[in-house]
mmCIF file with all atom_site columns, N, CA and C in Angstrom:
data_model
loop_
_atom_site.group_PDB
_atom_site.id
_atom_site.type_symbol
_atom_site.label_atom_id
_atom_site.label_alt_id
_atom_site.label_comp_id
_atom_site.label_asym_id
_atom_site.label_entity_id
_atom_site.label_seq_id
_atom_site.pdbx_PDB_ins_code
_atom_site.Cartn_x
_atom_site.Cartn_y
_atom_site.Cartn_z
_atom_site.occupancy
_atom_site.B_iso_or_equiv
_atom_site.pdbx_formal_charge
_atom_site.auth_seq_id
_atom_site.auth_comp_id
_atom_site.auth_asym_id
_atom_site.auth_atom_id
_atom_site.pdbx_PDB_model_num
ATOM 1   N N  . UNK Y 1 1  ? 89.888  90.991  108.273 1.00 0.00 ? 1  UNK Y N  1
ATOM 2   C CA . UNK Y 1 1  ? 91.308  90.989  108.559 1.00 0.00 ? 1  UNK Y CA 1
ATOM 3   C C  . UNK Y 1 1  ? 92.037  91.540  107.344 1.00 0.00 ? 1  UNK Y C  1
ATOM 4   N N  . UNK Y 1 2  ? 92.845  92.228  107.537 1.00 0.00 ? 2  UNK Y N  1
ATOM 5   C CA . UNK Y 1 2  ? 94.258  92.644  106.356 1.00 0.00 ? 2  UNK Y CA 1
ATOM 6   C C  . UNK Y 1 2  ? 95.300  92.638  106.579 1.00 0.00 ? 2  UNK Y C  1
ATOM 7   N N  . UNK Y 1 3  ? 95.506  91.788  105.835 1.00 0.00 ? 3  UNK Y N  1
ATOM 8   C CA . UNK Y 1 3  ? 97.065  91.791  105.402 1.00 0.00 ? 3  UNK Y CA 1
ATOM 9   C C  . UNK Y 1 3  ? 98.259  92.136  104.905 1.00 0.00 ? 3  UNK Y C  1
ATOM 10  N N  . UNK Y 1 4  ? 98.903  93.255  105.229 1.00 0.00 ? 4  UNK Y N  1
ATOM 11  C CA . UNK Y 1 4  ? 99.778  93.797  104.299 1.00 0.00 ? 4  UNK Y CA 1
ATOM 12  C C  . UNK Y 1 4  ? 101.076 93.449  104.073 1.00 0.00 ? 4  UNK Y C  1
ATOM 13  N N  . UNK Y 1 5  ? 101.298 92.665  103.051 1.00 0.00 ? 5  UNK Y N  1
ATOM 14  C CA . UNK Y 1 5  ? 102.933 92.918  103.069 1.00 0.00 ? 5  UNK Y CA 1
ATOM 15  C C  . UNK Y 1 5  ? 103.858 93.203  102.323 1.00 0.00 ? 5  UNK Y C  1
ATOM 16  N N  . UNK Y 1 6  ? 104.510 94.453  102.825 1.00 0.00 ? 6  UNK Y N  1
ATOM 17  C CA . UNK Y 1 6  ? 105.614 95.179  102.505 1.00 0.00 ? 6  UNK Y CA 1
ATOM 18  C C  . UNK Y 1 6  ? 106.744 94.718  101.642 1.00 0.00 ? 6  UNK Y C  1
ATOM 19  N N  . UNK Y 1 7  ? 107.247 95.637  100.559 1.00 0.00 ? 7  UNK Y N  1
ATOM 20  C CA . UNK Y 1 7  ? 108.893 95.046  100.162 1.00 0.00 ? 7  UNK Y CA 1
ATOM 21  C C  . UNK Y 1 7  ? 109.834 95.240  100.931 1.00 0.00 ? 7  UNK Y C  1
ATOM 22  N N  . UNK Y 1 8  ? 110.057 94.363  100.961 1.00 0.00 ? 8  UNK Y N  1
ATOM 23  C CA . UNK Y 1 8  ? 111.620 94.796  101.562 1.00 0.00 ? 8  UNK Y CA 1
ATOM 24  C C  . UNK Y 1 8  ? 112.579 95.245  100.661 1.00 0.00 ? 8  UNK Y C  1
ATOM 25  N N  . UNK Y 1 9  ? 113.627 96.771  101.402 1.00 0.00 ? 9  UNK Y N  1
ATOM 26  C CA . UNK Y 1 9  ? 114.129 97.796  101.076 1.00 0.00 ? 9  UNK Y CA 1
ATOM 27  C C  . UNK Y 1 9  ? 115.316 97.466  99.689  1.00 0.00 ? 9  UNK Y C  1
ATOM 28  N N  . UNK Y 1 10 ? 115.325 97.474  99.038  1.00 0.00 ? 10 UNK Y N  1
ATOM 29  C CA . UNK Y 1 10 ? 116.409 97.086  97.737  1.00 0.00 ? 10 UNK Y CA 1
ATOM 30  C C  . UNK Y 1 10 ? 117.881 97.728  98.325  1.00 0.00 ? 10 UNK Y C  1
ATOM 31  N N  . UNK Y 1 11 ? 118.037 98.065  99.655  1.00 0.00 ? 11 UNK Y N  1
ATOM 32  C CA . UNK Y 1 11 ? 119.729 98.536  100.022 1.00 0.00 ? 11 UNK Y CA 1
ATOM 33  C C  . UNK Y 1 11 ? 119.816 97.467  101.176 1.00 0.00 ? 11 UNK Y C  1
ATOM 34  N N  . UNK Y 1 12 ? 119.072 96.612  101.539 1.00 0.00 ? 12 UNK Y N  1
ATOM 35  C CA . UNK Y 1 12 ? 119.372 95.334  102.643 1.00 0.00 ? 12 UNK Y CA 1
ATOM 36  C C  . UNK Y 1 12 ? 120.195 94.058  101.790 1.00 0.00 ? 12 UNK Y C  1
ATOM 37  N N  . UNK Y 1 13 ? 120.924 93.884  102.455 1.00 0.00 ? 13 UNK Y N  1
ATOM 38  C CA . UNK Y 1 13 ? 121.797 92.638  101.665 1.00 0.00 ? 13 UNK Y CA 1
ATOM 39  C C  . UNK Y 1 13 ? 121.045 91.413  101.601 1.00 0.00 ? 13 UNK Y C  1
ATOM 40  N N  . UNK Y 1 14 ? 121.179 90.641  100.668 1.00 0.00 ? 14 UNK Y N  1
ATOM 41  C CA . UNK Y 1 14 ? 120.318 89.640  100.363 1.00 0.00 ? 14 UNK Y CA 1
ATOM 42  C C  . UNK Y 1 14 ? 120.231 88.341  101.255 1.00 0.00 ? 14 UNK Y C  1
ATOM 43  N N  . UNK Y 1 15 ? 121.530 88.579  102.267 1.00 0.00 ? 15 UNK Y N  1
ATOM 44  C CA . UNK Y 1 15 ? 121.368 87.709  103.779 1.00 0.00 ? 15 UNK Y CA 1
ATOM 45  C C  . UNK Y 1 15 ? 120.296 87.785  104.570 1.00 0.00 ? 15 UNK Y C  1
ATOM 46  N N  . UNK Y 1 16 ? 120.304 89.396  104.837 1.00 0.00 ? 16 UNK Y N  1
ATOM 47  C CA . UNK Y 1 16 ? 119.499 90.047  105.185 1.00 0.00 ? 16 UNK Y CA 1
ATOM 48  C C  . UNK Y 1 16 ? 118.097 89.869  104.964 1.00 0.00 ? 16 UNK Y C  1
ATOM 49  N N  . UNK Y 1 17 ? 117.845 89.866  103.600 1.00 0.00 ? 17 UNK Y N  1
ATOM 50  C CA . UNK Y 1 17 ? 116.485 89.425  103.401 1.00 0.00 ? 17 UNK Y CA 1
ATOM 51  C C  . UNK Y 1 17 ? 115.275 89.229  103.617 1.00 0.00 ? 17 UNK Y C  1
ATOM 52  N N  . UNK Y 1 18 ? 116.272 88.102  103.778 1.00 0.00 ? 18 UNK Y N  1
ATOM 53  C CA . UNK Y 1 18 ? 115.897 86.311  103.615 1.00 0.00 ? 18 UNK Y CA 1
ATOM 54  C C  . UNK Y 1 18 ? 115.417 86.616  105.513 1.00 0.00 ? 18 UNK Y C  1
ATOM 55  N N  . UNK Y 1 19 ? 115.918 87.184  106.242 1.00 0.00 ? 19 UNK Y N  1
ATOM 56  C CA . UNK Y 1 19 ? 115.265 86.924  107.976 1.00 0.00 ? 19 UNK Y CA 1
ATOM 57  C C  . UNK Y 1 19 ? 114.621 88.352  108.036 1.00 0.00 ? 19 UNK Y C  1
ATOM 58  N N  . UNK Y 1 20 ? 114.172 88.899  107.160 1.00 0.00 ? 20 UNK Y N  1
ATOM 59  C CA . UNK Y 1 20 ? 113.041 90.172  107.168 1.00 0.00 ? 20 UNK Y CA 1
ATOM 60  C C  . UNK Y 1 20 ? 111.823 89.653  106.442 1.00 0.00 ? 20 UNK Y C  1
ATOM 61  N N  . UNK Y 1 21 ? 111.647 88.229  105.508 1.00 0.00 ? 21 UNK Y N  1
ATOM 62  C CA . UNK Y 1 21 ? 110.305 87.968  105.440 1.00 0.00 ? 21 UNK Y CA 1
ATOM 63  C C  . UNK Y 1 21 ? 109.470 87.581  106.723 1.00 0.00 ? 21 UNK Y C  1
ATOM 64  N N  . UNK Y 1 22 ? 108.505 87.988  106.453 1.00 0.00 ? 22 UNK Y N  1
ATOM 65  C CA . UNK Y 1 22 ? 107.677 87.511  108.163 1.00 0.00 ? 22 UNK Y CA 1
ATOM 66  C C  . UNK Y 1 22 ? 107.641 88.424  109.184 1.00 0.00 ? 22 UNK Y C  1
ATOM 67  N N  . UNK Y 1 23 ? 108.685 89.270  109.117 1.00 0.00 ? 23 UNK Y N  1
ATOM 68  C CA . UNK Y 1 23 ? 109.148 90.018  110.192 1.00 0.00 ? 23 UNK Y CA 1
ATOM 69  C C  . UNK Y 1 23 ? 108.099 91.632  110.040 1.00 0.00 ? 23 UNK Y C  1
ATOM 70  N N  . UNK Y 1 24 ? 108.212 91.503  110.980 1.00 0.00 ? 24 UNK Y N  1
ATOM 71  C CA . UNK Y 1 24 ? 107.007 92.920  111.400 1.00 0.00 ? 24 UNK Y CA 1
ATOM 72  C C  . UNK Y 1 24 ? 107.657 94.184  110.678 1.00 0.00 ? 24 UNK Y C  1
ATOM 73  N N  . UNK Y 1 25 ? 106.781 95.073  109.663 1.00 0.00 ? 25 UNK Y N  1
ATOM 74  C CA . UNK Y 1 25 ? 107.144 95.980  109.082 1.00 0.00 ? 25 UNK Y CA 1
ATOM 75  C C  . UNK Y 1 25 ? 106.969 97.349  109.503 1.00 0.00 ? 25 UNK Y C  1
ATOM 76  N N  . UNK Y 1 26 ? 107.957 97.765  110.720 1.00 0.00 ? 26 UNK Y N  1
ATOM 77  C CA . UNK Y 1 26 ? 107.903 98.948  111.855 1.00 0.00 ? 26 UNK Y CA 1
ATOM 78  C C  . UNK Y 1 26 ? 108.222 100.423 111.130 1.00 0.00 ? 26 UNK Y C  1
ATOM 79  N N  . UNK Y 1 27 ? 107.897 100.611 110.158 1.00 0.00 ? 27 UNK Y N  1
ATOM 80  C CA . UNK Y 1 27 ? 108.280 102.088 109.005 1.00 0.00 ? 27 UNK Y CA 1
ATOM 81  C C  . UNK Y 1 27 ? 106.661 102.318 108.836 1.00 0.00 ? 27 UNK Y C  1
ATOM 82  N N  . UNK Y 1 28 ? 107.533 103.687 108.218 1.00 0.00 ? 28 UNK Y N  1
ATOM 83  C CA . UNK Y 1 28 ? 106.169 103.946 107.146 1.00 0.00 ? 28 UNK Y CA 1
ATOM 84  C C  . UNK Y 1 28 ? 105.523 103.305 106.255 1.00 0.00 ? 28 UNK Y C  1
ATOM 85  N N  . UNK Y 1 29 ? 104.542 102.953 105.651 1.00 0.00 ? 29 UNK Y N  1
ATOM 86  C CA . UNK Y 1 29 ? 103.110 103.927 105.922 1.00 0.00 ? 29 UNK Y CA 1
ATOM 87  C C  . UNK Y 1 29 ? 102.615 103.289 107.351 1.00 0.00 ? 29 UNK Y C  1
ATOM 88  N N  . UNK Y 1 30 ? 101.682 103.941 108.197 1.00 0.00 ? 30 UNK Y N  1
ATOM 89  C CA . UNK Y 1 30 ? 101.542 103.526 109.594 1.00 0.00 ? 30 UNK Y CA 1
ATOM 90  C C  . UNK Y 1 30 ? 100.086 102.698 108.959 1.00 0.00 ? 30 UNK Y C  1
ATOM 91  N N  . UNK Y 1 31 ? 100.162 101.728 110.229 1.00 0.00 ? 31 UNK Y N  1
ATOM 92  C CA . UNK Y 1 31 ? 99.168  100.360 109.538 1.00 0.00 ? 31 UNK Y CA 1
ATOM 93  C C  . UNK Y 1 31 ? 97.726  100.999 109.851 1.00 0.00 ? 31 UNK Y C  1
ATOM 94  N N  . UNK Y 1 32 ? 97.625  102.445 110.773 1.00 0.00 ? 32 UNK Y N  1
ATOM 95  C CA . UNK Y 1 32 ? 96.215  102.687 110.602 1.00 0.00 ? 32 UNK Y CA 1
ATOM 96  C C  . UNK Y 1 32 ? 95.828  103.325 109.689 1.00 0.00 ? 32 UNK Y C  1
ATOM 97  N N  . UNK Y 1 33 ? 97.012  104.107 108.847 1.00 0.00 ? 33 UNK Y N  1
ATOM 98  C CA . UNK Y 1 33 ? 96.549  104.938 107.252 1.00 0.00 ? 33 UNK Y CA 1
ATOM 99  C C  . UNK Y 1 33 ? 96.311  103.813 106.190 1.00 0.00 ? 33 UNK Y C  1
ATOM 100 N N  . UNK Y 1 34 ? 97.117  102.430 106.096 1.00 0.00 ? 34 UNK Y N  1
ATOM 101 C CA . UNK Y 1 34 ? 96.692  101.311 105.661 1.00 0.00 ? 34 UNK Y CA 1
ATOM 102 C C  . UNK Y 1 34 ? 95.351  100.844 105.275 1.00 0.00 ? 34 UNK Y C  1
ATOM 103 N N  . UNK Y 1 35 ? 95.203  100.804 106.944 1.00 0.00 ? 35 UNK Y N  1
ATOM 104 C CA . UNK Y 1 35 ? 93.429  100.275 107.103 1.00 0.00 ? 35 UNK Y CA 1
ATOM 105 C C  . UNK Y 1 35 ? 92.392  101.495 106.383 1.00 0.00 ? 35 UNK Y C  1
ATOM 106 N N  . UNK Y 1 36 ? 92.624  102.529 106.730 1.00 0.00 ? 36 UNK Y N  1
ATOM 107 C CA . UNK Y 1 36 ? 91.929  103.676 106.508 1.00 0.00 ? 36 UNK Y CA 1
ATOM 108 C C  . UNK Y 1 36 ? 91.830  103.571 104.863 1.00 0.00 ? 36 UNK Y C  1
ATOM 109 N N  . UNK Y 1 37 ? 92.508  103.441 104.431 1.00 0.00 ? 37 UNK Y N  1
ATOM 110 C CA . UNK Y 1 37 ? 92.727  103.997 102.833 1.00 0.00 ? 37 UNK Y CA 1
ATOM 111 C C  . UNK Y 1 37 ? 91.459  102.238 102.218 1.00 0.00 ? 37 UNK Y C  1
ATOM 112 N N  . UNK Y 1 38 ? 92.295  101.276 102.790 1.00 0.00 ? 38 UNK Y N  1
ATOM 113 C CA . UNK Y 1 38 ? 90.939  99.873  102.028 1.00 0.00 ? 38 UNK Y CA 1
ATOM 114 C C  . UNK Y 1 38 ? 89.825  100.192 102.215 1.00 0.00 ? 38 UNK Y C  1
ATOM 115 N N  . UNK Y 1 39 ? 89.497  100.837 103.962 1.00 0.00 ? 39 UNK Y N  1
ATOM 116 C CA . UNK Y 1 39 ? 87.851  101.029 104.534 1.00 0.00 ? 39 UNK Y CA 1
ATOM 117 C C  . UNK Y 1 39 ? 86.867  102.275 103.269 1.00 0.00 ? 39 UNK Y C  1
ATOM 118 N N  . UNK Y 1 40 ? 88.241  103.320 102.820 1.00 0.00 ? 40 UNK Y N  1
ATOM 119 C CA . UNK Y 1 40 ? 87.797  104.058 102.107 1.00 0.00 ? 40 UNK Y CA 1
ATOM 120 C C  . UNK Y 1 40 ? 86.960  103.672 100.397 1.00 0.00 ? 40 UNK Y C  1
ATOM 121 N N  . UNK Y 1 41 ? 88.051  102.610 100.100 1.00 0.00 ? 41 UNK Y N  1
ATOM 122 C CA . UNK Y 1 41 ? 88.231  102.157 98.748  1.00 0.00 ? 41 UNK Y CA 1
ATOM 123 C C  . UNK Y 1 41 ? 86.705  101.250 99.048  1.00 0.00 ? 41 UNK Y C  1
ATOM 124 N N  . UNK Y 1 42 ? 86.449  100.513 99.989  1.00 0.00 ? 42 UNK Y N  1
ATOM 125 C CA . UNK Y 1 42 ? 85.382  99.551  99.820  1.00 0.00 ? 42 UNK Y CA 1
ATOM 126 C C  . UNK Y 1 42 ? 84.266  99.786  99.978  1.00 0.00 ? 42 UNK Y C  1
ATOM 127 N N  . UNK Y 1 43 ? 84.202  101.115 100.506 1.00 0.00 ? 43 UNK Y N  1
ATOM 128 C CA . UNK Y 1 43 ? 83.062  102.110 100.723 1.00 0.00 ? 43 UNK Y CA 1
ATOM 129 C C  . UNK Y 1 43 ? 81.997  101.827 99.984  1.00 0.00 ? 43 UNK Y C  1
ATOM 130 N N  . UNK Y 1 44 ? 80.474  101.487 99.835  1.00 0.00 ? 44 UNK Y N  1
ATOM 131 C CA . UNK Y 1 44 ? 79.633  101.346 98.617  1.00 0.00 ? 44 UNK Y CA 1
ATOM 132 C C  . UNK Y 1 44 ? 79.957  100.249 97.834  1.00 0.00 ? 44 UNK Y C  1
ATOM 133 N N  . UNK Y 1 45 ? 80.974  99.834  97.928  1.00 0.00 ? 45 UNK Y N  1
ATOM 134 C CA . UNK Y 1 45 ? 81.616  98.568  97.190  1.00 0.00 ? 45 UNK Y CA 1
ATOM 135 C C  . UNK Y 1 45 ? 81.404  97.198  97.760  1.00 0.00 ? 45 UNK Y C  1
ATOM 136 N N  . UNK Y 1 46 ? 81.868  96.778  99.055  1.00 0.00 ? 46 UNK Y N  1
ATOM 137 C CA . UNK Y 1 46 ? 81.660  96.015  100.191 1.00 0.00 ? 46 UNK Y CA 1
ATOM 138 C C  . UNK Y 1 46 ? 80.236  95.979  101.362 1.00 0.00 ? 46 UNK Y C  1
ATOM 139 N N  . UNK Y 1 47 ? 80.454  97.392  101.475 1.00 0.00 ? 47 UNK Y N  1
ATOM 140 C CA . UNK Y 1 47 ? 79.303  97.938  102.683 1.00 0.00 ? 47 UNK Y CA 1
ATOM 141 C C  . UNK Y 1 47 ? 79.315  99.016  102.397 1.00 0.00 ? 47 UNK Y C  1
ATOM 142 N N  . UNK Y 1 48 ? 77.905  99.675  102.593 1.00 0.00 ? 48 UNK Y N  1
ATOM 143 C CA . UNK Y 1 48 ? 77.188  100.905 102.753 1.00 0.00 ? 48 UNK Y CA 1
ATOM 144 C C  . UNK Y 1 48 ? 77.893  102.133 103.124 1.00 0.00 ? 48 UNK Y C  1
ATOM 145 N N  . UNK Y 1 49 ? 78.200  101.727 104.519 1.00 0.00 ? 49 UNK Y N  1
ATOM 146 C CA . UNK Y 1 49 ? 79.172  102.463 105.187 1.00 0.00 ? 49 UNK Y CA 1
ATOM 147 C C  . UNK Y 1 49 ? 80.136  101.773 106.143 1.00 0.00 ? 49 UNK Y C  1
ATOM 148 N N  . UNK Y 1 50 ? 81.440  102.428 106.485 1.00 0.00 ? 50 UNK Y N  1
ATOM 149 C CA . UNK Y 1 50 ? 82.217  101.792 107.593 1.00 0.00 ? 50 UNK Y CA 1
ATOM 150 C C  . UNK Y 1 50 ? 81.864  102.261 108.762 1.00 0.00 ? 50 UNK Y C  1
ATOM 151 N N  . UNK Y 1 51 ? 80.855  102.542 109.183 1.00 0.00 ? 51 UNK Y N  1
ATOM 152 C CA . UNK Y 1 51 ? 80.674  102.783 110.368 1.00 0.00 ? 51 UNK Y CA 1
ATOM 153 C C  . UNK Y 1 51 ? 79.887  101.226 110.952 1.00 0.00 ? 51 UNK Y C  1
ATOM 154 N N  . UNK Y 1 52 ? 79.174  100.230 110.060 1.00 0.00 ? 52 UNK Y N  1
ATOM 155 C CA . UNK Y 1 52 ? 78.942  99.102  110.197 1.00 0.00 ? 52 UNK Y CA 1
ATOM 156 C C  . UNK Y 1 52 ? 80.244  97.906  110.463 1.00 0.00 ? 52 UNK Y C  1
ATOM 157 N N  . UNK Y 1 53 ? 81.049  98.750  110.399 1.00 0.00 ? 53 UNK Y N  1
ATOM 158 C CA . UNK Y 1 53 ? 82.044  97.324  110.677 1.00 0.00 ? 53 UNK Y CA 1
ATOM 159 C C  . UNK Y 1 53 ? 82.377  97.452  112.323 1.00 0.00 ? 53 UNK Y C  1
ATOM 160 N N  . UNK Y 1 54 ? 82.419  96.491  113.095 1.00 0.00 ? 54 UNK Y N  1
ATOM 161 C CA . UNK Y 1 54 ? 82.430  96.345  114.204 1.00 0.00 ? 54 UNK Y CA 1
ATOM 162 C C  . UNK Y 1 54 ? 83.775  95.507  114.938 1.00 0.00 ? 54 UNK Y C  1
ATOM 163 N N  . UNK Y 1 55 ? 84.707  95.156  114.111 1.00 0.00 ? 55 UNK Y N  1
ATOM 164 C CA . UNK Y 1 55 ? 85.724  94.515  114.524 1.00 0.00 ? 55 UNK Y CA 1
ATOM 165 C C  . UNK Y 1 55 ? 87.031  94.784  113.374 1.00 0.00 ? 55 UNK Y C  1
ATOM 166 N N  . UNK Y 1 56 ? 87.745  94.874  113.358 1.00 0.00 ? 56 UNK Y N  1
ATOM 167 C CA . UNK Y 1 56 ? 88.988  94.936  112.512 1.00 0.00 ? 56 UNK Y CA 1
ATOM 168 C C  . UNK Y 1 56 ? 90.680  94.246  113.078 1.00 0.00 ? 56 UNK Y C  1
ATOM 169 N N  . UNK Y 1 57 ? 91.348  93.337  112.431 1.00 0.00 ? 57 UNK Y N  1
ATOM 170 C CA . UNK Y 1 57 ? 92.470  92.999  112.961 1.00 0.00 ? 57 UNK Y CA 1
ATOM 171 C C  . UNK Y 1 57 ? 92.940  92.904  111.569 1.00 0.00 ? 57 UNK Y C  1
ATOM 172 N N  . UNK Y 1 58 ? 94.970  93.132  111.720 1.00 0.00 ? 58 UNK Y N  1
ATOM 173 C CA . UNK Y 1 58 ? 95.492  93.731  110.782 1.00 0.00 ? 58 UNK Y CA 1
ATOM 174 C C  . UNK Y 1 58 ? 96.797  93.641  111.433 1.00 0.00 ? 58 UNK Y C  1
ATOM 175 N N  . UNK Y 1 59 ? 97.856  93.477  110.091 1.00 0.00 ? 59 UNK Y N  1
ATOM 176 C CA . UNK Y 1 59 ? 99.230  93.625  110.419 1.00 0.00 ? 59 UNK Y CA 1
ATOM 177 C C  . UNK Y 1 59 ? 99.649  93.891  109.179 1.00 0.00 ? 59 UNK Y C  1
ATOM 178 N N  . UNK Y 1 60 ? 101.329 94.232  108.940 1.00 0.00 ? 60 UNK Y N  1
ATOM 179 C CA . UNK Y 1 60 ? 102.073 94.720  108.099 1.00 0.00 ? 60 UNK Y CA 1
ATOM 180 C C  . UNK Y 1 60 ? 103.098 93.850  108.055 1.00 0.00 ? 60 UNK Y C  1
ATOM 181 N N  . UNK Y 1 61 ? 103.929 93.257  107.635 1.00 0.00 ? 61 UNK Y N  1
ATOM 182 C CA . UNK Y 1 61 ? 104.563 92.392  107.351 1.00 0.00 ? 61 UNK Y CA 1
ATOM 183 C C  . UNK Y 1 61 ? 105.339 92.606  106.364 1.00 0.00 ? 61 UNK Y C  1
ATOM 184 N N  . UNK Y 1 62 ? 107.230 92.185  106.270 1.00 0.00 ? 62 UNK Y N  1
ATOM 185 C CA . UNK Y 1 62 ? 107.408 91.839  104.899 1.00 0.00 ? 62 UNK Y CA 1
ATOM 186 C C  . UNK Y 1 62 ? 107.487 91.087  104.196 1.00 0.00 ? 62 UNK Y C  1
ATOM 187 N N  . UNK Y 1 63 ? 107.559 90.505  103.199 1.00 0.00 ? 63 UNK Y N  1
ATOM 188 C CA . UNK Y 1 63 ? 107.353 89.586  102.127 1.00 0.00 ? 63 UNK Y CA 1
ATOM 189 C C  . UNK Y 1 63 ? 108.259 90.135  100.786 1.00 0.00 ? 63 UNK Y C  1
ATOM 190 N N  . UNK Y 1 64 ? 108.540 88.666  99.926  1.00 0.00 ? 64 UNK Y N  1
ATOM 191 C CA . UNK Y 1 64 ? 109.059 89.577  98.131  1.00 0.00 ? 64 UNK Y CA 1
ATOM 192 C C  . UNK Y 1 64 ? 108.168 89.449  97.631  1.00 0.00 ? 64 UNK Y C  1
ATOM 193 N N  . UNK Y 1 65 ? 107.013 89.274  97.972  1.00 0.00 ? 65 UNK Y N  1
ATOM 194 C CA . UNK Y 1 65 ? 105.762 89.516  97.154  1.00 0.00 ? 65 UNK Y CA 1
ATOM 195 C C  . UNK Y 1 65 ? 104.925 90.372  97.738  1.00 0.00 ? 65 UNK Y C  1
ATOM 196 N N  . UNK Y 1 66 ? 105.042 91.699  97.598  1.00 0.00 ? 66 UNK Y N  1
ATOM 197 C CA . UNK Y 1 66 ? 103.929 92.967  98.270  1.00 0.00 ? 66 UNK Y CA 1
ATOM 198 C C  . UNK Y 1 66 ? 102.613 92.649  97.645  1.00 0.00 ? 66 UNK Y C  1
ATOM 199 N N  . UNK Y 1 67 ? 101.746 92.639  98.509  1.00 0.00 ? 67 UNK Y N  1
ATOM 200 C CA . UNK Y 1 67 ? 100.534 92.414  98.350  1.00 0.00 ? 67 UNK Y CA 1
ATOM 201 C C  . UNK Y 1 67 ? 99.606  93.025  99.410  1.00 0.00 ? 67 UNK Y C  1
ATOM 202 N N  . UNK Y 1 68 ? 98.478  93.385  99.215  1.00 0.00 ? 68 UNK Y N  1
ATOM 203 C CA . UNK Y 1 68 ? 97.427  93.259  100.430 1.00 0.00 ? 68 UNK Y CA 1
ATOM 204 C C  . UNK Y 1 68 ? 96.280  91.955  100.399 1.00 0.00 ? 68 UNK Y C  1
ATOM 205 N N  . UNK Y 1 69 ? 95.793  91.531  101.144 1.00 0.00 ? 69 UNK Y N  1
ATOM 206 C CA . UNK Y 1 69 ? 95.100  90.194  101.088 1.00 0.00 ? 69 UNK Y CA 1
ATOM 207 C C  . UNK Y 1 69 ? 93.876  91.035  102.501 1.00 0.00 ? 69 UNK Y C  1
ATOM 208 N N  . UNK Y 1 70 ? 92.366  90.589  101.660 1.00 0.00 ? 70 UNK Y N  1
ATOM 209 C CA . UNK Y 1 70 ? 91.626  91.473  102.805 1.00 0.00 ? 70 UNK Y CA 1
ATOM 210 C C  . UNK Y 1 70 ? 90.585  90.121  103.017 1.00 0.00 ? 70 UNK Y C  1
ATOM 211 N N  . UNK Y 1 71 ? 90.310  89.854  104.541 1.00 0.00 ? 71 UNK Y N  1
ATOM 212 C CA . UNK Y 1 71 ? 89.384  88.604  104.455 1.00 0.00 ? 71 UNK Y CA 1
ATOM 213 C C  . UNK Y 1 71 ? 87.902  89.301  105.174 1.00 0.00 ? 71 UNK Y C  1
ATOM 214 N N  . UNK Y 1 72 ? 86.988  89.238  104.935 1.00 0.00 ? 72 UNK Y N  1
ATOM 215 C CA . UNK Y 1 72 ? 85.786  88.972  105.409 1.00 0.00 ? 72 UNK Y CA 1
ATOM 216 C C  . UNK Y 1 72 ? 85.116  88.112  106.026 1.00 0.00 ? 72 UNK Y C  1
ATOM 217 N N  . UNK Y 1 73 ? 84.608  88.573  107.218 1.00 0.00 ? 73 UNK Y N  1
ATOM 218 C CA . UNK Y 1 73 ? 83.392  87.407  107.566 1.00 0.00 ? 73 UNK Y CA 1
ATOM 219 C C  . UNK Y 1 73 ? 82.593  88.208  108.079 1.00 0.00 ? 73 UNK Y C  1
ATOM 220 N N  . UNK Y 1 74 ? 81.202  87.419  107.876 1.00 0.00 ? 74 UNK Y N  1
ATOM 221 C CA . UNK Y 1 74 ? 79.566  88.026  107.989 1.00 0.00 ? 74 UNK Y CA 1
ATOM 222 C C  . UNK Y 1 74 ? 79.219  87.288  109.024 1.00 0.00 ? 74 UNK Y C  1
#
């Protein structure tokens, strides 16, 4: 699973915010160039190849703490 979440935009008023954490992050970057770019990075790192992974779930989110968070299970 991955987790991404987004900053929110520094021109939203700070009312504003505050009801865009949590909230689904519908912009750019698109969440399958997301996925694409970790599957790339973990390449040899994680697994052999990504053609072994057999399931993937994932969202984009915002948060004031941008982060990605990636979970595994075997």
């Amino acid at each position: 699973h991955l987790s991404f979440y987004m900053p929110i935009p520094k021109n939203v008023s700070i009312k504003r915010r505050e009801s865009l954490i949590g909230a689904y992050h519908i912009i750019r970057p698109d969440l399958d160039n997301c996925i694409k770019y970790y599957l790339d990075v973990a390449q040899s790192v994680l697994f052999n190849n990504d053609c072994t992974i057999s399931e993937i779930t994932a969202k984009k989110i915002y948060d004031t703490n941008p982060r990605t968070e990636l979970s595994i299970k075997a």
